XYZ file of C-alpha atoms in Angstrom:
104
model
C 51.371 268.615 238.702
C 51.005 269.773 234.888
C 49.832 273.915 234.240
C 46.729 272.003 233.680
C 45.608 270.634 236.867
C 41.716 271.979 237.643
C 41.043 269.807 240.482
C 38.910 271.448 242.803
C 37.064 273.016 240.405
C 36.178 269.213 238.738
C 31.597 268.784 238.892
C 30.837 265.912 240.152
C 27.866 265.190 237.098
C 29.863 265.372 234.914
C 30.914 262.513 233.250
C 34.420 261.260 233.558
C 37.205 260.196 230.843
C 40.309 258.672 231.328
C 42.791 258.230 228.920
C 45.671 256.587 229.244
C 48.926 256.424 226.631
C 51.362 253.720 226.580
C 54.553 253.455 224.147
C 57.839 253.873 224.030
C 60.326 256.053 225.481
C 60.415 259.204 221.967
C 57.165 258.370 220.435
C 55.332 261.837 220.203
C 53.259 259.739 223.641
C 53.495 263.106 225.437
C 54.185 265.518 222.489
C 50.602 264.284 221.140
C 48.620 264.277 224.799
C 49.226 267.656 225.536
C 48.236 269.000 222.130
C 44.915 267.474 222.876
C 45.039 268.459 225.889
C 45.427 272.224 224.585
C 42.641 271.931 221.834
C 39.709 270.675 224.457
C 40.846 273.932 226.317
C 42.740 272.458 229.313
C 45.600 274.343 229.380
C 45.701 277.960 228.460
C 47.357 279.565 225.674
C 49.831 281.520 227.158
C 50.672 278.610 228.823
C 51.635 277.026 225.627
C 53.050 280.665 223.903
C 55.208 280.329 227.871
C 56.604 276.519 226.668
C 57.119 277.400 223.215
C 59.551 280.326 224.067
C 61.352 278.441 226.786
C 61.783 274.826 224.411
C 62.944 277.376 221.467
C 66.310 278.680 224.208
C 66.841 275.500 224.604
C 66.663 274.222 220.657
C 64.266 271.657 221.696
C 60.908 271.082 219.938
C 58.290 270.408 223.127
C 55.420 273.269 223.620
C 53.311 270.102 223.646
C 54.966 267.987 225.241
C 55.368 270.587 227.787
C 52.541 270.326 228.268
C 52.428 266.267 230.798
C 56.712 266.764 230.691
C 56.949 268.572 234.209
C 60.555 267.254 235.426
C 63.571 269.452 234.338
C 65.525 266.435 233.300
C 62.096 265.177 230.753
C 62.284 268.798 229.357
C 66.232 268.918 228.894
C 66.932 265.574 227.150
C 63.514 265.584 225.108
C 62.563 262.336 226.686
C 59.649 261.103 229.390
C 61.295 259.636 231.663
C 58.407 259.852 234.649
C 54.286 258.684 234.398
C 52.603 262.133 233.750
C 49.089 262.581 235.162
C 46.740 265.459 234.542
C 43.157 266.090 235.086
C 41.228 269.019 233.524
C 37.791 269.292 232.804
C 36.094 271.368 229.590
C 32.018 272.059 229.962
C 30.408 268.131 229.631
C 33.583 266.436 230.631
C 36.473 265.689 233.230
C 39.514 263.757 231.823
C 42.303 262.282 233.624
C 45.026 261.899 231.561
C 47.955 259.270 232.271
C 51.089 258.873 229.900
C 53.606 255.873 229.992
C 56.573 255.611 228.698
C 57.691 252.174 228.374
C 60.751 250.035 227.955
C 61.263 246.468 226.193
């Protein structure tokens, strides 16, 4: 599961927000969604820094995309090939994030 999954800590009386991002491969869905998760506090800065180091070693630019792109093949090819689901919370909201790659 993605590193930002925090299902056990979710409080039921918070408002639940579902975010679904749908688009073609390599259109920036995972990067945008990962950045949103980071900005909302759903993933620790140290994890993003680790992703940044690992992606630099592979000569890829995936620090935010890697929040959702968890398969090695996705990271190597710089493209999401699966549906990614993650859950995280802020002080007011519970979020579910779904990142879907479509083909024409």
